[in-house]
Short mmCIF file of C-alpha atoms in Angstrom, two decimals:
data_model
loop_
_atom_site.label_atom_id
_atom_site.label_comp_id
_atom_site.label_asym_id
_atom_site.label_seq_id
_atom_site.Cartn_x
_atom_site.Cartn_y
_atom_site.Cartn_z
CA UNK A 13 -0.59 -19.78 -21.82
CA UNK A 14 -4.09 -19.42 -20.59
CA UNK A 15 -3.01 -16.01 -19.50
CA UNK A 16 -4.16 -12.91 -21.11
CA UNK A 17 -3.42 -9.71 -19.24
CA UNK A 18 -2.05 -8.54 -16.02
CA UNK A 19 -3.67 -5.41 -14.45
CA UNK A 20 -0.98 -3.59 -12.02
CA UNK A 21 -1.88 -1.30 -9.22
CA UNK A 22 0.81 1.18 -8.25
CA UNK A 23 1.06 2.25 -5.07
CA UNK A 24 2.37 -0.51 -2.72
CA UNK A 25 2.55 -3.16 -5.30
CA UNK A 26 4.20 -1.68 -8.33
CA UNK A 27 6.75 1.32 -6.17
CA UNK A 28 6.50 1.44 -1.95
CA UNK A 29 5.29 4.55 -2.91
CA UNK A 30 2.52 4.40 0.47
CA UNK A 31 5.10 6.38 3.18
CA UNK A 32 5.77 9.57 0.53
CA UNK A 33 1.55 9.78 1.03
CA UNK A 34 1.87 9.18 4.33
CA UNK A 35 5.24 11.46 4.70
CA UNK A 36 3.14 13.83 2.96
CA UNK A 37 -0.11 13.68 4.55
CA UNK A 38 1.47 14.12 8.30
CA UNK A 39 3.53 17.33 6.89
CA UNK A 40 -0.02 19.08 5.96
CA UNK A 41 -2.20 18.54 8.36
CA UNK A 42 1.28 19.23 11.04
CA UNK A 43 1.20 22.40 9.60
CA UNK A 44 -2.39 22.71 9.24
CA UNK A 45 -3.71 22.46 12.61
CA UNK A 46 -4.30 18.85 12.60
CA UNK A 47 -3.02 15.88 13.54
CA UNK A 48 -1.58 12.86 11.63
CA UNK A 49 0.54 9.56 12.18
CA UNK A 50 1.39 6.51 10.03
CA UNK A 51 -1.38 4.61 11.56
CA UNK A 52 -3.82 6.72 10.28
CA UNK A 53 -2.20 7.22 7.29
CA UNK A 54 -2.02 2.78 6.86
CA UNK A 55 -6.02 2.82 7.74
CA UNK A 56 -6.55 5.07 4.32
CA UNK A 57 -4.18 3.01 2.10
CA UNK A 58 -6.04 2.88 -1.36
CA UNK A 59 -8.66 5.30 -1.05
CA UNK A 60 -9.11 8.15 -3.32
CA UNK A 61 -6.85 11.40 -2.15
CA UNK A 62 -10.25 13.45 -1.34
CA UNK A 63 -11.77 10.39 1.33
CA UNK A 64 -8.36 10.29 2.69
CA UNK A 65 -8.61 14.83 2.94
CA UNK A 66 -11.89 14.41 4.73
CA UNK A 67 -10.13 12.06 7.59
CA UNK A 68 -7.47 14.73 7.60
CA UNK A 69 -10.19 17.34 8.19
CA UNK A 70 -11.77 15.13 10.38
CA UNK A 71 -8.56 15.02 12.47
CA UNK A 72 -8.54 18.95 12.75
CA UNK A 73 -6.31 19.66 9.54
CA UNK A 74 -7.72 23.10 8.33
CA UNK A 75 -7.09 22.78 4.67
CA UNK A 76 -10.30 22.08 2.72
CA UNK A 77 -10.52 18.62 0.55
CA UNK A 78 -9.61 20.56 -2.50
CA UNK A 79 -6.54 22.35 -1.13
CA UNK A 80 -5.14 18.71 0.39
CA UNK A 81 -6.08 17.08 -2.84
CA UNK A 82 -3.77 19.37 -5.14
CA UNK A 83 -1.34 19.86 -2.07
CA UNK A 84 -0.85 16.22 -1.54
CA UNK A 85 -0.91 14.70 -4.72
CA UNK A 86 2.08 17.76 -5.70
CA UNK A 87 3.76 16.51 -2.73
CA UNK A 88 4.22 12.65 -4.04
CA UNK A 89 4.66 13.06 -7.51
CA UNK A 90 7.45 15.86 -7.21
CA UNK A 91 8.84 12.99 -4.88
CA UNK A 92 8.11 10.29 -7.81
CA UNK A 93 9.51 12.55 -10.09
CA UNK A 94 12.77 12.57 -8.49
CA UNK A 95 12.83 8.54 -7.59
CA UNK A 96 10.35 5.90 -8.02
CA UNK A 97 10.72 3.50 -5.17
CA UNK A 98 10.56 0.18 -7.57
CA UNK A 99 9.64 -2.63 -5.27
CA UNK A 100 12.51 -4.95 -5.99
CA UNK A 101 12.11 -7.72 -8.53
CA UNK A 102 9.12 -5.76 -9.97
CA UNK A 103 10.57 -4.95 -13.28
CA UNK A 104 11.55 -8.64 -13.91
CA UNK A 105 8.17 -9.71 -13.20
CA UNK A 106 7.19 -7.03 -15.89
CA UNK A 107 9.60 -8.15 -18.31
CA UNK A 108 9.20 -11.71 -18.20
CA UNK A 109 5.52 -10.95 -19.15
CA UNK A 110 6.57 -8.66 -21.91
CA UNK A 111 9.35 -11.29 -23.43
CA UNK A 112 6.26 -13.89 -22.99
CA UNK A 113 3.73 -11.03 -24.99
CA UNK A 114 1.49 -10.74 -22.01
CA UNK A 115 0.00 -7.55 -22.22
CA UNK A 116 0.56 -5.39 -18.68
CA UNK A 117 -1.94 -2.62 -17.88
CA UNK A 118 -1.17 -0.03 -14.62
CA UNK A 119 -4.38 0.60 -12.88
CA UNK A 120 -4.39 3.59 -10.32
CA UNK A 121 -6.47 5.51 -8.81
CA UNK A 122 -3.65 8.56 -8.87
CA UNK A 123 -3.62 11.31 -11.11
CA UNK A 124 -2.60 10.93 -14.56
CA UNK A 125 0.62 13.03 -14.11
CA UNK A 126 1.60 10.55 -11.63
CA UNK A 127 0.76 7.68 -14.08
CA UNK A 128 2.26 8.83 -17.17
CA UNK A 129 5.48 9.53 -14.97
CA UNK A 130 5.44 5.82 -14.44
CA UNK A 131 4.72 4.69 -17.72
CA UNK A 132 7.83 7.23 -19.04
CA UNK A 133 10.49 5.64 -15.95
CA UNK A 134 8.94 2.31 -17.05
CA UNK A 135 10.68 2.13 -20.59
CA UNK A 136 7.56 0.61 -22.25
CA UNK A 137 7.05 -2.25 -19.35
CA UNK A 138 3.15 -1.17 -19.35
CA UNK A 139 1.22 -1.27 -22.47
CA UNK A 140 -1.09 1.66 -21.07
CA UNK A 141 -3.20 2.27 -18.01
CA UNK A 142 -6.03 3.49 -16.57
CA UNK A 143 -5.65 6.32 -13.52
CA UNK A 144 -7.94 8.28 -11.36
CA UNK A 145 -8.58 11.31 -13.89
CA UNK A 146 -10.49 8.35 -15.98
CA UNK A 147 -14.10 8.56 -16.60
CA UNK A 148 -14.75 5.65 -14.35
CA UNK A 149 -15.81 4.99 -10.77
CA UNK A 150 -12.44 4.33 -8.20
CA UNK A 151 -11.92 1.35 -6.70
CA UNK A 152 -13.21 -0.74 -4.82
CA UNK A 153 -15.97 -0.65 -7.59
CA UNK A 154 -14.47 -2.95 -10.38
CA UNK A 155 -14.98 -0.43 -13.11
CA UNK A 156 -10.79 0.31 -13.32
CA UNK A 157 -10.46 -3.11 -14.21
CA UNK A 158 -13.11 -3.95 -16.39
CA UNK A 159 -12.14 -0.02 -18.73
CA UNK A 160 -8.14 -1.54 -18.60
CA UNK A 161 -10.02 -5.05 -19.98
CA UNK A 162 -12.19 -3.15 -22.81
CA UNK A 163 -8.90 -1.23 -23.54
CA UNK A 164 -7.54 -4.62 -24.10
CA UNK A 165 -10.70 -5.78 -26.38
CA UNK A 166 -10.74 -8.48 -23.24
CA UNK A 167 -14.39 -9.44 -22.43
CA UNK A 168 -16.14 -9.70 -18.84
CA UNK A 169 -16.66 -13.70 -19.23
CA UNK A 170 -12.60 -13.74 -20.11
CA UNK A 171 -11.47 -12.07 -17.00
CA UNK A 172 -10.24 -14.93 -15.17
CA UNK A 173 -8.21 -15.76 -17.30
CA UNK A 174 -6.55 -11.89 -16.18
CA UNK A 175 -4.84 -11.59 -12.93
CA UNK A 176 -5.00 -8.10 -11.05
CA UNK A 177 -1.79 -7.62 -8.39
CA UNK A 178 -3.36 -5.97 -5.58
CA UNK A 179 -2.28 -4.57 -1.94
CA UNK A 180 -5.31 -3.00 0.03
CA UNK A 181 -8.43 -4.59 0.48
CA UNK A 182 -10.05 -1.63 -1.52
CA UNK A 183 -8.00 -2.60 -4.66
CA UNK A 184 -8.20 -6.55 -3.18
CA UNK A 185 -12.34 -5.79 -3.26
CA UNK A 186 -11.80 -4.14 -7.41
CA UNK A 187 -10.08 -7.06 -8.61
CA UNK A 188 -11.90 -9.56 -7.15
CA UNK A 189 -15.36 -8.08 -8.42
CA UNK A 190 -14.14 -7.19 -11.73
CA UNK A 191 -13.63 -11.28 -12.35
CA UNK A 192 -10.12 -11.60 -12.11
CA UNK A 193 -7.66 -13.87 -10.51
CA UNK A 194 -6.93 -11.57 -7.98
CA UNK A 195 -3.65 -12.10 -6.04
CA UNK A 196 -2.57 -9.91 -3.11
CA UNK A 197 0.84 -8.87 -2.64
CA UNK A 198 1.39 -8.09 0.60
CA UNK A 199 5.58 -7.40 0.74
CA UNK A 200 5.01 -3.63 1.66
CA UNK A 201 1.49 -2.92 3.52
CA UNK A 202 1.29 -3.53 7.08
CA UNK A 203 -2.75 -3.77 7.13
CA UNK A 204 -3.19 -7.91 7.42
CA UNK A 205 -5.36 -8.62 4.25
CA UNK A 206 -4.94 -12.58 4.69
CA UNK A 207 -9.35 -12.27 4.68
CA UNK A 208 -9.33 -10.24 1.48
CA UNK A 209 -11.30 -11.40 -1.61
CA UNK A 210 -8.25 -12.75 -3.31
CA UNK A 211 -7.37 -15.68 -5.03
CA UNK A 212 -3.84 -15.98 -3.59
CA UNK A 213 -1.42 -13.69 -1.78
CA UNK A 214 2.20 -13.24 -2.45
CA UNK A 215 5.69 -12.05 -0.73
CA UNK A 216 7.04 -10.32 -3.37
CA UNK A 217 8.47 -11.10 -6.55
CA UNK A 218 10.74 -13.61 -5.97
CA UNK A 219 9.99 -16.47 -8.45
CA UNK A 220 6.69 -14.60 -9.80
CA UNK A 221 7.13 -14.47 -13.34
CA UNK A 222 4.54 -15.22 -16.56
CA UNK A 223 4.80 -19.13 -15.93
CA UNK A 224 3.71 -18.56 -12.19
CA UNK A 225 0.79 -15.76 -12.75
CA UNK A 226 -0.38 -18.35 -15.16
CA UNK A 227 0.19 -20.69 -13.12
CA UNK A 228 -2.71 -18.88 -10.73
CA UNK A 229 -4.74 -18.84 -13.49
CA UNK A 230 -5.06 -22.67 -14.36
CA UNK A 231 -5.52 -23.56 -10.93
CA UNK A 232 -8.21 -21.01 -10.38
CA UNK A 233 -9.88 -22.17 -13.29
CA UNK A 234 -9.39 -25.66 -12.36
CA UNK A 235 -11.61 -25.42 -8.85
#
């Protein structure tokens, strides 16, 4: 295989984890002063917790962007903690590229409580990750990606032969800048990213297994 890594996000392409933010994000700022709805919730898919907090504020939520920060982010993972929302046929994508030694890396900008909950309900699926508590810039800067590369010993000029599964243009905007074969999967957002940066978009995970990412890979490199 021409394949060397995968680089997961999680929210949206890993678990539908995006309507606990969203439940979450509506309950503050409805008890806050503010106001809140899905839509608004959709538009900041991706972005760090305190750019999402200064919408909220924005929208006349009277928390400050520390207080929604730990507020929210307690909110999800006590959620997570009690279910992860798998997107189905996730893990067997996962495992096919673990019986095929593919190394799998989670890249998220959440909290690493929230990512080392993952890796534990994960039963050694991911190999290790890289989460927003990370000395790195957040996406859409490609700096996730490249750190969950160097973790690999993976250089820059070797990261298309790495594909990054993606969801929101600002993750869509990391891969794709970081080098990878970037492919989109688009089974649980409702933004249209069909002009993203990516290489390819996917439906899910029907039929997506090692042959197929490296399948994206070869013809990538072939063009």
């Amino acid at each position: 295989m021409l394949l060397k890594a995968v680089f997961c996000d999680l929210d949206g392409t890993t678990i539908d984890s995006e309507p606990l933010w969203h439940d979450g994000e509506i309950e503050l700022a409805t008890q806050h002063g503010g106001y809140w709805d899905e839509d608004l919730g959709w538009e900041c898919s991706g972005k760090p917790v305190p750019e999402v907090a200064e919408h909220m504020i924005e929208h006349g939520c009277t928390l400050s962007i520390e207080e929604i920060d730990v507020q929210l982010k307690a909110y999800v993972f006590n959620a997570e903690q009690e279910r992860l929302p798998w997107i189905d046929g996730v893990r067997e994508t996962l495992q096919s590229l673990r019986d095929a030694g593919i190394p799998v890396m989670l890249v998220t900008t959440s909290p690493r409580p929230m990512a080392e909950n993952i890796m534990e309900q994960a039963g050694g699926l991911f190999l290790d990750y890289v989460c927003g508590d990370d000395d790195c810039a957040h996406k859409p800067d490609p700096a996730p990606y490249l750190l969950a590369a160097k973790k690999l010993g993976i250089a820059p000029e070797d990261m298309g032969k790495c594909v990054v599964l993606e969801d929101t243009f600002v993750g869509l905007e990391a891969g794709a800048a970081s080098g990878a074969t970037t492919i989109a999967q688009t089974c649980t957002i409702r933004t249209d990213t069909s002009s993203g940066p990516q290489f390819a978009s996917i439906n899910g995970y029907d039929g997506i297994d090692a042959a197929a990412l490296d399948g994206f890979v070869r013809q990538r490199l072939a063009q």
